[in-house]
mmCIF file of N, CA and C in Angstrom:
data_model
loop_
_atom_site.group_PDB
_atom_site.id
_atom_site.type_symbol
_atom_site.label_atom_id
_atom_site.label_comp_id
_atom_site.label_asym_id
_atom_site.label_seq_id
_atom_site.Cartn_x
_atom_site.Cartn_y
_atom_site.Cartn_z
ATOM 1 N N MET A 16 170.581 184.559 118.918
ATOM 2 C CA MET A 16 169.673 183.495 118.229
ATOM 3 C C MET A 16 169.206 184.167 116.903
ATOM 4 N N ARG A 17 169.670 183.284 115.864
ATOM 5 C CA ARG A 17 169.055 183.792 114.486
ATOM 6 C C ARG A 17 167.811 182.790 114.196
ATOM 7 N N LEU A 18 166.728 183.327 114.321
ATOM 8 C CA LEU A 18 165.463 182.456 114.048
ATOM 9 C C LEU A 18 165.266 182.360 112.392
ATOM 10 N N ASP A 19 165.746 183.585 111.768
ATOM 11 C CA ASP A 19 165.653 183.490 110.374
ATOM 12 C C ASP A 19 166.479 182.443 109.805
ATOM 13 N N ALA A 20 167.517 182.259 110.373
ATOM 14 C CA ALA A 20 168.353 180.987 109.866
ATOM 15 C C ALA A 20 167.846 179.801 109.703
ATOM 16 N N ILE A 21 166.700 179.623 110.576
ATOM 17 C CA ILE A 21 166.205 178.303 110.577
ATOM 18 C C ILE A 21 165.325 177.816 109.624
ATOM 19 N N PRO A 22 164.411 178.646 109.309
ATOM 20 C CA PRO A 22 163.761 178.336 107.888
ATOM 21 C C PRO A 22 164.200 178.405 106.630
ATOM 22 N N ILE A 23 165.330 177.871 106.536
ATOM 23 C CA ILE A 23 166.154 177.930 105.488
ATOM 24 C C ILE A 23 165.821 176.650 104.496
ATOM 25 N N GLY A 24 165.454 176.678 103.504
ATOM 26 C CA GLY A 24 165.291 175.370 102.278
ATOM 27 C C GLY A 24 166.264 175.364 101.351
ATOM 28 N N SER A 25 166.593 176.613 100.743
ATOM 29 C CA SER A 25 167.615 176.369 99.539
ATOM 30 C C SER A 25 168.927 176.211 100.413
ATOM 31 N N ASN A 26 169.306 177.081 101.595
ATOM 32 C CA ASN A 26 170.455 177.169 102.092
ATOM 33 C C ASN A 26 170.874 175.604 102.756
ATOM 34 N N PRO A 27 172.267 175.427 102.989
ATOM 35 C CA PRO A 27 172.675 173.961 103.641
ATOM 36 C C PRO A 27 171.976 174.083 104.872
ATOM 37 N N PRO A 28 171.922 172.902 105.524
ATOM 38 C CA PRO A 28 171.652 172.683 106.766
ATOM 39 C C PRO A 28 172.735 172.905 107.790
ATOM 40 N N HIS A 29 173.756 173.479 107.339
ATOM 41 C CA HIS A 29 174.708 173.839 108.291
ATOM 42 C C HIS A 29 174.574 175.043 109.091
ATOM 43 N N GLU A 30 173.787 175.952 108.479
ATOM 44 C CA GLU A 30 173.609 177.233 109.229
ATOM 45 C C GLU A 30 172.620 176.739 110.466
ATOM 46 N N VAL A 31 171.450 175.971 110.189
ATOM 47 C CA VAL A 31 170.916 175.485 111.195
ATOM 48 C C VAL A 31 171.612 175.067 112.443
ATOM 49 N N ASN A 32 172.865 174.298 112.125
ATOM 50 C CA ASN A 32 173.525 173.999 113.340
ATOM 51 C C ASN A 32 174.242 175.047 113.936
ATOM 52 N N VAL A 33 174.542 176.127 113.421
ATOM 53 C CA VAL A 33 175.323 177.368 113.924
ATOM 54 C C VAL A 33 174.084 177.952 114.962
ATOM 55 N N VAL A 34 172.961 177.862 114.438
ATOM 56 C CA VAL A 34 172.016 178.464 115.244
ATOM 57 C C VAL A 34 171.778 177.884 116.570
ATOM 58 N N VAL A 35 171.912 176.561 116.689
ATOM 59 C CA VAL A 35 171.747 175.690 117.751
ATOM 60 C C VAL A 35 173.199 175.914 118.734
ATOM 61 N N GLU A 36 174.261 176.256 118.122
ATOM 62 C CA GLU A 36 175.447 176.491 118.909
ATOM 63 C C GLU A 36 175.252 177.878 119.336
ATOM 64 N N VAL A 37 174.712 178.737 118.849
ATOM 65 C CA VAL A 37 174.526 180.139 119.198
ATOM 66 C C VAL A 37 174.156 180.414 120.517
ATOM 67 N N PRO A 38 172.852 179.911 120.883
ATOM 68 C CA PRO A 38 172.015 179.976 121.872
ATOM 69 C C PRO A 38 172.452 178.825 122.852
#
């Protein structure tokens, strides 16, 4: 679970999707 991948504003929202798939 990468919590630091959630608070990403400049990065694409794709990383947030990955975080949801990991857990």
